[in-house]
Coordinates of C-alpha atoms and ligand atoms in Angstrom, one line a residue:
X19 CA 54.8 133.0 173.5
X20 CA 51.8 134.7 172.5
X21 CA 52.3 134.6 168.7
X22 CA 53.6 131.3 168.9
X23 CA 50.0 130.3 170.4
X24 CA 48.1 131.7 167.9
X25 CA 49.8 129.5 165.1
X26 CA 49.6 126.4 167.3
X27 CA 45.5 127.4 167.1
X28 CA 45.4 128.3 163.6
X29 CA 46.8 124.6 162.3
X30 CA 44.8 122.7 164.5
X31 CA 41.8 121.9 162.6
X32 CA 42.8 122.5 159.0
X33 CA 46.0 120.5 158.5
X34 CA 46.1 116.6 157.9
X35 CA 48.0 114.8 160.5
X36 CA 51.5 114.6 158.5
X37 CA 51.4 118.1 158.2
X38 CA 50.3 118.7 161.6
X39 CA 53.2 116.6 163.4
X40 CA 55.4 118.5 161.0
X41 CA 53.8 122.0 161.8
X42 CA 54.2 121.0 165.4
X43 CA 57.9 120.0 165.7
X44 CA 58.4 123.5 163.8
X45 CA 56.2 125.4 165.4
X46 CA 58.8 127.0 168.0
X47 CA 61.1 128.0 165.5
X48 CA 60.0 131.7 165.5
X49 CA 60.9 131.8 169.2
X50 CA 64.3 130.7 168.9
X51 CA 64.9 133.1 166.2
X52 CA 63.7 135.9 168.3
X53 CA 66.1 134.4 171.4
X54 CA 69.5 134.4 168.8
X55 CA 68.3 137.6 168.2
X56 CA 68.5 139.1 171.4
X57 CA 71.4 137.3 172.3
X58 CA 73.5 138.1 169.4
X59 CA 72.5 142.0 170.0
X60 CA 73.5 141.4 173.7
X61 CA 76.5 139.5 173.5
X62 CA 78.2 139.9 177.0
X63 CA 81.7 141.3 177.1
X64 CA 83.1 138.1 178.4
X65 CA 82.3 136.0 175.8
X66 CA 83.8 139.0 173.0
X67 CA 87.1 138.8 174.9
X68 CA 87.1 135.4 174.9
X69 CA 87.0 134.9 171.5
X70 CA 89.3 137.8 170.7
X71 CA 92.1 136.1 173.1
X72 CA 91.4 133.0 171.1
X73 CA 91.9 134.3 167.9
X74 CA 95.4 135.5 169.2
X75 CA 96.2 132.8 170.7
X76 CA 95.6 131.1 167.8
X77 CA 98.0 133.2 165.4
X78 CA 100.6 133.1 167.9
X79 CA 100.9 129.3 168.0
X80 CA 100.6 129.2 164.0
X81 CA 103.4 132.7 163.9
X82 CA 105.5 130.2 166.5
X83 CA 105.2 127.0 164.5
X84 CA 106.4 128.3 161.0
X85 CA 108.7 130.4 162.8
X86 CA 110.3 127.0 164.7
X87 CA 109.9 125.2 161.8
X88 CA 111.9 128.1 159.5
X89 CA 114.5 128.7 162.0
X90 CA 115.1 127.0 164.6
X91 CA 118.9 125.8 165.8
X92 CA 120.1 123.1 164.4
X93 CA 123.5 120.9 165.3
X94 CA 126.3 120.9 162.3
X95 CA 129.1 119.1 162.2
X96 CA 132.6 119.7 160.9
X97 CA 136.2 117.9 160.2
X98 CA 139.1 120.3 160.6
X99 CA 142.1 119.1 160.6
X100 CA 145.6 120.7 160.7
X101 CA 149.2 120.4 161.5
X102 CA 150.7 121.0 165.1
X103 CA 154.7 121.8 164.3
X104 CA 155.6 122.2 168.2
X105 CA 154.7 118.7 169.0
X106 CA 157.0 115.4 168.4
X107 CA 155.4 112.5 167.1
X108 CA 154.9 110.0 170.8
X109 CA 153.6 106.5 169.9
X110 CA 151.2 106.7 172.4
X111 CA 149.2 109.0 170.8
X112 CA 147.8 106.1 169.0
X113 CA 145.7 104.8 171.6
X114 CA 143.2 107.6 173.0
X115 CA 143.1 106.5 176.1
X116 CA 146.9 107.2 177.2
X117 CA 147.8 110.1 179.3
X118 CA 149.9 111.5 176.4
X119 CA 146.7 111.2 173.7
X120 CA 144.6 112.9 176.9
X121 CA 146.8 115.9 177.1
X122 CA 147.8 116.9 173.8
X123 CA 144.3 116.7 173.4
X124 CA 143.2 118.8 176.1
X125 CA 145.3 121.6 174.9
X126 CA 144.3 121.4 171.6
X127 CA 140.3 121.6 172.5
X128 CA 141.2 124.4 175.1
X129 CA 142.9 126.1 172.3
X130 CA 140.0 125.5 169.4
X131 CA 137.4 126.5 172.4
X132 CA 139.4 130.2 173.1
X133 CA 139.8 130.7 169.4
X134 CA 136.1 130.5 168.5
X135 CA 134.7 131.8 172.2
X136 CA 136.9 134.5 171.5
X137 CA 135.3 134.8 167.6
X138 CA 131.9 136.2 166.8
X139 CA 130.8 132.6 166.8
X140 CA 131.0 132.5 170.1
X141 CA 127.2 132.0 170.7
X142 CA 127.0 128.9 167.8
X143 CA 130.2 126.8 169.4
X144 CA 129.6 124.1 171.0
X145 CA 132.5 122.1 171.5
X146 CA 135.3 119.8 170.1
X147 CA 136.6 116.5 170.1
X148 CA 140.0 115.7 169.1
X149 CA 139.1 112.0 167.2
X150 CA 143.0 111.2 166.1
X151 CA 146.5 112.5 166.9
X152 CA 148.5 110.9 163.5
X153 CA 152.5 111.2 162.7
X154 CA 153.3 113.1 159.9
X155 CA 156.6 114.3 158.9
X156 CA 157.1 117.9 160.5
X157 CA 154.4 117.1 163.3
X158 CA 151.1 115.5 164.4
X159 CA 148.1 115.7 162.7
X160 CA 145.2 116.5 164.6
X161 CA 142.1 116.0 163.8
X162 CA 138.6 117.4 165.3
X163 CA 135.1 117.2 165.3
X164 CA 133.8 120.1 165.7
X165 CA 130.2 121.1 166.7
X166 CA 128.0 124.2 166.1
X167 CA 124.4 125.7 166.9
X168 CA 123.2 127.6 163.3
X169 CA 119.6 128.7 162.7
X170 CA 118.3 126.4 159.7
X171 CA 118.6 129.5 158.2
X172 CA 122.4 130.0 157.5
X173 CA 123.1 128.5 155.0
X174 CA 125.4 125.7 155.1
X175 CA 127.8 127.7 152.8
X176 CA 128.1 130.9 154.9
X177 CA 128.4 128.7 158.1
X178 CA 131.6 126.8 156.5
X179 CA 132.5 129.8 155.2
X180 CA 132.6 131.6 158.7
X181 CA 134.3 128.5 160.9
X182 CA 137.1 128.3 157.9
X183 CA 138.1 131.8 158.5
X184 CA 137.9 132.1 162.2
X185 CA 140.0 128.8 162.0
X186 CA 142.5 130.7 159.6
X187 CA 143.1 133.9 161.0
X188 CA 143.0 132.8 164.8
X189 CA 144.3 129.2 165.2
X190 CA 148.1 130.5 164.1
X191 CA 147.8 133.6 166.8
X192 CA 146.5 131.8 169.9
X193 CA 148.8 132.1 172.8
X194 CA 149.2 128.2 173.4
X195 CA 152.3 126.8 172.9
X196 CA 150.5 124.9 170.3
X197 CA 152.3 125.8 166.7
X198 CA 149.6 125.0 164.1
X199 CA 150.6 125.5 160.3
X200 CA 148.1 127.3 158.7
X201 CA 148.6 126.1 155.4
X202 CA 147.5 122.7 156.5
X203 CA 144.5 124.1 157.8
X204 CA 141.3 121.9 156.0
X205 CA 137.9 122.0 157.3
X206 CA 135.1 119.7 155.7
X207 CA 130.9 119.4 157.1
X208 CA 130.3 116.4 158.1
X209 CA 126.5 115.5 157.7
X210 CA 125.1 114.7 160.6
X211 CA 125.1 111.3 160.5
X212 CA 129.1 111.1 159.9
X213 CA 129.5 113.8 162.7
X214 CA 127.4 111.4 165.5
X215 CA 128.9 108.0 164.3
X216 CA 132.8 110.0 164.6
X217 CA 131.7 111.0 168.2
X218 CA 129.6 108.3 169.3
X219 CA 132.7 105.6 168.4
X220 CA 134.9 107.6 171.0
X221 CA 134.5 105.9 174.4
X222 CA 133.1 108.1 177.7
X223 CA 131.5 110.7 175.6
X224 CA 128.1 112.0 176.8
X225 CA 126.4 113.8 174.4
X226 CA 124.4 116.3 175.9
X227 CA 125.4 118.0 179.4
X228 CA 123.6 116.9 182.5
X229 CA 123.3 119.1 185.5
X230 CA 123.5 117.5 188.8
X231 CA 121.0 118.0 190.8
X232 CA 122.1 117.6 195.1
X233 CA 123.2 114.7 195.9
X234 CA 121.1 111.5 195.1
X235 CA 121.2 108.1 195.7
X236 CA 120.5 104.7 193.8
X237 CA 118.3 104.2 197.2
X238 CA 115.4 106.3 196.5
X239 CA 117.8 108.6 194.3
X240 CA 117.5 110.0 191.0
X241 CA 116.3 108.6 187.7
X242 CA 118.7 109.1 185.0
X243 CA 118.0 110.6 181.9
X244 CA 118.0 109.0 178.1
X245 CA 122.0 109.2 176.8
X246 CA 123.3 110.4 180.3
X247 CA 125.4 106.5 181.0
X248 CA 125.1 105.3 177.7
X249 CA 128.0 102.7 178.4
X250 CA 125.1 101.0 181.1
X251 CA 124.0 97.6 180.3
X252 CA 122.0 94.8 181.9
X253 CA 122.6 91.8 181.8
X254 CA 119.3 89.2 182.0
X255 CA 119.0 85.4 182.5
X256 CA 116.5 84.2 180.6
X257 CA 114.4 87.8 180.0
X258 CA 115.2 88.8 183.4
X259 CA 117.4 91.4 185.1
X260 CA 120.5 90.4 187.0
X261 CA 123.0 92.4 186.9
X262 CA 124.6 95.7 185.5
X263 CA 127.5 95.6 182.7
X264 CA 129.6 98.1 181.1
X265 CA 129.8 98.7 177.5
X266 CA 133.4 98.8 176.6
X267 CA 133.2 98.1 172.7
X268 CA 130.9 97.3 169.9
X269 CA 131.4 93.4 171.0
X270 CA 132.7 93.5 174.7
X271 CA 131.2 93.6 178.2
X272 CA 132.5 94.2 181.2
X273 CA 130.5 93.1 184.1
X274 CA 131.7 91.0 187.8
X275 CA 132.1 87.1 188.0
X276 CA 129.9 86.4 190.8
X277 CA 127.3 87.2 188.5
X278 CA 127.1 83.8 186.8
X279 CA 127.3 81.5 190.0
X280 CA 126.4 78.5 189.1
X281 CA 124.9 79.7 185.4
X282 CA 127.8 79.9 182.9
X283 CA 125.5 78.8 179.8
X284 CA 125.7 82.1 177.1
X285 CA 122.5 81.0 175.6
X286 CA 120.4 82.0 178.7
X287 CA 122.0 85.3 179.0
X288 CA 120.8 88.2 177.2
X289 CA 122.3 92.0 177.2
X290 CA 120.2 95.2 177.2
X291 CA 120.9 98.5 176.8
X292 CA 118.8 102.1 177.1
X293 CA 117.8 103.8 180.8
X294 CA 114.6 101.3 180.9
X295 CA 114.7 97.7 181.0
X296 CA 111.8 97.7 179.8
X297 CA 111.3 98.7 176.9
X298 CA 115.1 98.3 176.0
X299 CA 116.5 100.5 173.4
X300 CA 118.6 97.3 172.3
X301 CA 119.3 93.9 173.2
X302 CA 121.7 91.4 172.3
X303 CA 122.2 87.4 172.5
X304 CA 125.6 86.7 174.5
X305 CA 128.0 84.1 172.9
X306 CA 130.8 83.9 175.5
X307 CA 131.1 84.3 178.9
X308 CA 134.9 84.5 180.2
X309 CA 134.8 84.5 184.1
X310 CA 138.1 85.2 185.4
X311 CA 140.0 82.0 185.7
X312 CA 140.6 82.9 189.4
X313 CA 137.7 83.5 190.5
X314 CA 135.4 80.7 192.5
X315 CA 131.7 80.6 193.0
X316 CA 132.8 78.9 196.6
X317 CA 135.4 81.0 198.2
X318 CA 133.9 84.0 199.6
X319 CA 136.3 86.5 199.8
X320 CA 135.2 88.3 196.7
X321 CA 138.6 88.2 194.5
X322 CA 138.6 88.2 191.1
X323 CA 135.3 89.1 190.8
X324 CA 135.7 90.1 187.4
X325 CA 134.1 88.5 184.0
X326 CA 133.8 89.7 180.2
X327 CA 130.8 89.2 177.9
X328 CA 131.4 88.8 174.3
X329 CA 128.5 89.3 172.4
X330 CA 126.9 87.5 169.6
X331 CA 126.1 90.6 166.9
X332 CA 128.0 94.4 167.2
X333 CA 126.1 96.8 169.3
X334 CA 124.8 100.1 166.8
X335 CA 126.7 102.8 168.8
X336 CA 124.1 105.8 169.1
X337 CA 124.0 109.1 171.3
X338 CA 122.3 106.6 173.7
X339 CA 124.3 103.1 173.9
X340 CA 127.9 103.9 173.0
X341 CA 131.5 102.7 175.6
X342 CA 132.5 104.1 178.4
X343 CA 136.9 104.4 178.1
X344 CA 138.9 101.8 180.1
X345 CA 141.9 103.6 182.3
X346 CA 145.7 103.1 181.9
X347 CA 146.6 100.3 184.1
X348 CA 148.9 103.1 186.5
X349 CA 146.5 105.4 186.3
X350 CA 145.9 106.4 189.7
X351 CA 142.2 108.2 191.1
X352 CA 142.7 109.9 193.5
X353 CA 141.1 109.1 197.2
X354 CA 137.9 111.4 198.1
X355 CA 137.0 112.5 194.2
X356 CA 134.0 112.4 192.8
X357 CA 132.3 109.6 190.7
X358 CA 129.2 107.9 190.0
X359 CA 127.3 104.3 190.1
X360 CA 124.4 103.6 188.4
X361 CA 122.1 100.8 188.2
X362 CA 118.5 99.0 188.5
X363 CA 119.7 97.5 191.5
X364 CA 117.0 97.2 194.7
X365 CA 116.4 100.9 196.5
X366 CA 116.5 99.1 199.8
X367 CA 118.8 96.1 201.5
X368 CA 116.6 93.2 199.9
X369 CA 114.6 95.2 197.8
X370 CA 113.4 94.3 193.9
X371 CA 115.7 95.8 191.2
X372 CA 113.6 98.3 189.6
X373 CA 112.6 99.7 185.3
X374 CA 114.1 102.8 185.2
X375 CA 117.9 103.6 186.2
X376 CA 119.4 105.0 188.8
X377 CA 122.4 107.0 189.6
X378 CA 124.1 107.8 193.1
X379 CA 127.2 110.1 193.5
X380 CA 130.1 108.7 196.3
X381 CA 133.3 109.3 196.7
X382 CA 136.1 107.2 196.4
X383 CA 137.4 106.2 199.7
X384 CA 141.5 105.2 200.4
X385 CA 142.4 100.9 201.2
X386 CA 143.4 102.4 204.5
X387 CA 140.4 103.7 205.6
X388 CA 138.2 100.7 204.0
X389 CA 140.9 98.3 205.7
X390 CA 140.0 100.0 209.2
X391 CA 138.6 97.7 212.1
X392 CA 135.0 99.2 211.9
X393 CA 134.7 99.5 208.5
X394 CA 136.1 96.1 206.7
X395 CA 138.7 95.4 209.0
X396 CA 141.3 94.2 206.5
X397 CA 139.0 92.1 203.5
X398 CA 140.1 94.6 201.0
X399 CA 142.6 93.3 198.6
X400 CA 144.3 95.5 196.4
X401 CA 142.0 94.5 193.3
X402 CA 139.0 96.0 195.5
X403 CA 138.2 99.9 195.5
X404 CA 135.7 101.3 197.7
X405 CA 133.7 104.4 197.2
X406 CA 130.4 106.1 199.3
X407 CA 130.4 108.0 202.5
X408 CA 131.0 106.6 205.9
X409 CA 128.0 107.5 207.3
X410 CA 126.3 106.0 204.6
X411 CA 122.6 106.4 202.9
X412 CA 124.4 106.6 199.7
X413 CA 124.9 103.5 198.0
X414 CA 124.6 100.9 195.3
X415 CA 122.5 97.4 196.4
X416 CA 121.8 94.2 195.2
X417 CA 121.0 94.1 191.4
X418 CA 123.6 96.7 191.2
X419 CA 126.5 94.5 191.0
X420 CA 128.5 94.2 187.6
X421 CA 128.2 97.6 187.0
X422 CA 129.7 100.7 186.1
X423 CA 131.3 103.3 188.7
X424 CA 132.5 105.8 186.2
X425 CA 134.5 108.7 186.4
X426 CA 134.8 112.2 184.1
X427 CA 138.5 113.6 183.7
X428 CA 139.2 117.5 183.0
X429 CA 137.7 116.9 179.4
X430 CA 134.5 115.7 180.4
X431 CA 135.5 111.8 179.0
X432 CA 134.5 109.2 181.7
X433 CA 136.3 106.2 182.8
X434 CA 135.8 103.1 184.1
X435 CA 137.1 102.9 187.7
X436 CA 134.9 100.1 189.3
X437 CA 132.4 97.0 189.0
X438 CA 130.1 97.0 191.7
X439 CA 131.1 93.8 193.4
X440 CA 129.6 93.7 197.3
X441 CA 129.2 95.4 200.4
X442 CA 127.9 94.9 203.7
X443 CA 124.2 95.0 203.4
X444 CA 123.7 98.7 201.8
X445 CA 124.4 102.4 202.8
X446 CA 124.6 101.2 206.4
X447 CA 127.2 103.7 208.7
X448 CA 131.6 102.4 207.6
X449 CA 130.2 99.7 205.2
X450 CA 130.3 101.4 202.0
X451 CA 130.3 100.1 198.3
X452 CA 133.1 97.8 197.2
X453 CA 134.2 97.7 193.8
X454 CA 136.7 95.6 191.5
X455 CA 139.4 98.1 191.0
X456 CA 139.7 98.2 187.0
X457 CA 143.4 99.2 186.9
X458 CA 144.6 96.3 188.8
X459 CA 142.9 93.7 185.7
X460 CA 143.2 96.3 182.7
X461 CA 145.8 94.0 181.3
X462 CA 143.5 91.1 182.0
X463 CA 140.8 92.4 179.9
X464 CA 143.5 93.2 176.7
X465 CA 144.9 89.8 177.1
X466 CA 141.0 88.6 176.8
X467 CA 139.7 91.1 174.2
X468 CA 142.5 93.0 172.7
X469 CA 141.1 96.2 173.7
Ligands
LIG11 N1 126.4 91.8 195.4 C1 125.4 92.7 195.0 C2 124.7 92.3 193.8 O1 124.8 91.2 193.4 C3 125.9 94.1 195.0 C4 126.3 94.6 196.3 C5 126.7 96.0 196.3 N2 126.5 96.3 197.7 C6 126.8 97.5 198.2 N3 126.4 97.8 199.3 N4 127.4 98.4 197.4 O2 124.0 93.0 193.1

């Protein structure tokens, strides 16, 4: 303070008064030198471990980054295909939905998944898909996707090169009844994507697995994630929400009839697809809507409640819009299983639908229950289904309707079981969901759509 005086006094009288503003302004400079000074010399300990834990921090997130970057797992793809000599040639196999197609398949994935869990790729399977089961003299064909975890680091030779020999020297020895012929064996990579165009054309695959958490309901319930009911669609008069649909091909949805009381026009519907509405991950004009020719907009007992929408362009199938698989007409699911509904319908009897969808697990419940006096007293038809819990809080609701209730067989392919079609206000005590039982119009929807 002192020194810093004695300049102030020494410029006063001599300097002119450019130099003296600038002499002023500058004049405290030798202060604040003195201050950084001290402060440097004293820095506290704090602030030196501060900046070391920076630093590190620093270089771990750069070390992590190049390290992600270098090696990190990626998903590969791969086509093997092979010979099965044990197995006749059934004509069923040509549809994948059969019960025959279902179960040769079953067993050959259950084989593939022991021979590499069993291999020291254990830790970079991840699963397979059986895509085709084709005749061919001395057997059926199979043929797989396959899917692996490598680090971006194996190279893509040495990965082939390990899958090809796992698939050589165990597929021949596993202890199914399966009898492959290993000189049939081939094994191509698929780039990735071939590999999610092969799986995401195969109806009721989900991509990645889902964990369930509790029980939830589409009333105050869950939201679902991106890809976890990719078959869901909504169906929207002009721009807004309605109804639910299924996806069941590239061109076809499935949805219920009492949707389009009264507003049959295509060119006012619209089709979206993704878990938001908005925005949707795809949308779609609608160039025919087949209602099913028995149902009527003034009868109220709910039959036929049933109606297809054909769409003006093909839907791109991706990991997160892709079709859900349409059941055998005899298949039978079983009372009190496990299934799901999901939707954008209202949270509350009355409510507003809402933007992000919603899933609720029930359980299918028998005719005869349903058909009880306190619950619906006889108004279920054998085209209806219902599913919840009789002492209700878990539902579907208004806005729900036309949509999916799906369920997963033993190899993790979900089915179409039921179209939300009405209840009795919702989740309330014996007046669960009721759904249009698919089986009972699965030949409808071939006669209408070939599918
Ligand atoms: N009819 C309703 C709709 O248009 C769906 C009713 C479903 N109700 C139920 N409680 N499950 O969206």
């Amino acid at each position: 303070m002192l020194r810093c005086c004695t300049v102030r006094c020494g410029i006063r009288d001599s300097a002119s008064p450019r130099q003296r503003s600038f002499l002023l302004t500058s004049q405290w400079y030798p202060e604040i030198v003195i201050q950084m000074d001290r402060a440097t010399k004293r820095m506290e300990p704090w602030k030196i471990a501060v900046i070391v834990v920076s630093v590190i921090v620093a270089l771990a997130l750069i070390i992590g980054l190049i390290t992600y970057f270098l090696c990190h797992d990626q998903d590969r793809y791969y086509n093997a295909s092979f010979l099965i000599t044990s197995v006749n040639y059934d004509p069923q196999y040509e549809r994948q939905t059969t019960e025959e197609f279902r179960h040769l398949s079953q067993e050959i994935e259950t084989m593939l998944s022991a021979v590499f869990k069993g291999s020291f790729l254990s830790k970079r399977y991840i699963r397979s898909h059986v895509v085709s089961l084709s005749p061919e003299p001395g057997g059926v064909l199979a043929n797989v996707v396959l899917v692996f975890k490598f680090a971006s680091t194996d190279s893509e030779e040495t990965s082939w090169g390990h899958i090809n020999r796992v698939l050589h020297r165990r597929l021949q020895t596993s202890s199914t009844f399966l009898n492959v012929d290993q000189s049939t064996i081939s094994l191509t990579e698929l780039n990735k994507e071939k590999g999610d165009n092969l799986l995401n054309n195969c109806c009721g695959i989900r991509r990645q697995t889902f964990s369930f958490a509790g029980v939830e309901r589409i009333i105050g319930g869950q939201r679902a994630r991106d890809g976890e009911w990719p078959w869901q669609a909504s169906i929207q008069l002009d721009g807004i929400h309605r109804c639910g649909a299924s996806v069941i091909s590239n061109m076809w949805l499935v949805t219920a009839a009492h949707c389009f009381r009264g507003l049959r026009n295509p060119r006012r519907w619209t089709a979206s697809f993704g878990v938001l509405l908005r925005p949707p991950k795809q949308k779609k004009l609608v160039q025919r809507i087949i209602v099913h020719e028995r149902y009527s907009d003034f009868v109220l007992d709910h039959e036929y409640d049933i109606a297809l929408v054909e769409l003006a362009s093909a839907i791109e199938f991706t990991s997160d819009v892709h079709s859900v698989c349409l059941p055998e007409a005899s298949h039978v699911f079983p009372e009190n299983t496990s299934c799901f509904v999901t939707g954008w319908g209202a949270l509350k009897n009355d409510g507003r639908s809402v933007n992000e969808l919603r899933q609720a697990e029930v359980k299918i419940i028998s005719t005869a229950t349903c058909n009880r006096r306190q619950v619906y007293g006889g108004a279920i038809s054998p085209g209806m289904l219902c599913a919840g819990y009789l002492e209700g809080q878990v539902d579907a609701c208004q806005g729900d309707s036309g949509g999916p209730l799906v369920q997963a067989n033993s190899r993790g392919i979900w089915y179409l079981v039921g179209i939300v079609s009405w209840g009795d206000e919702c989740g309330k005590a014996n007046k669960p969901g009721v759904y249009v039982r698919v089986t009972y119009y699965r030949n409808w929807i071939n006669s209408k759509t070939g599918l």
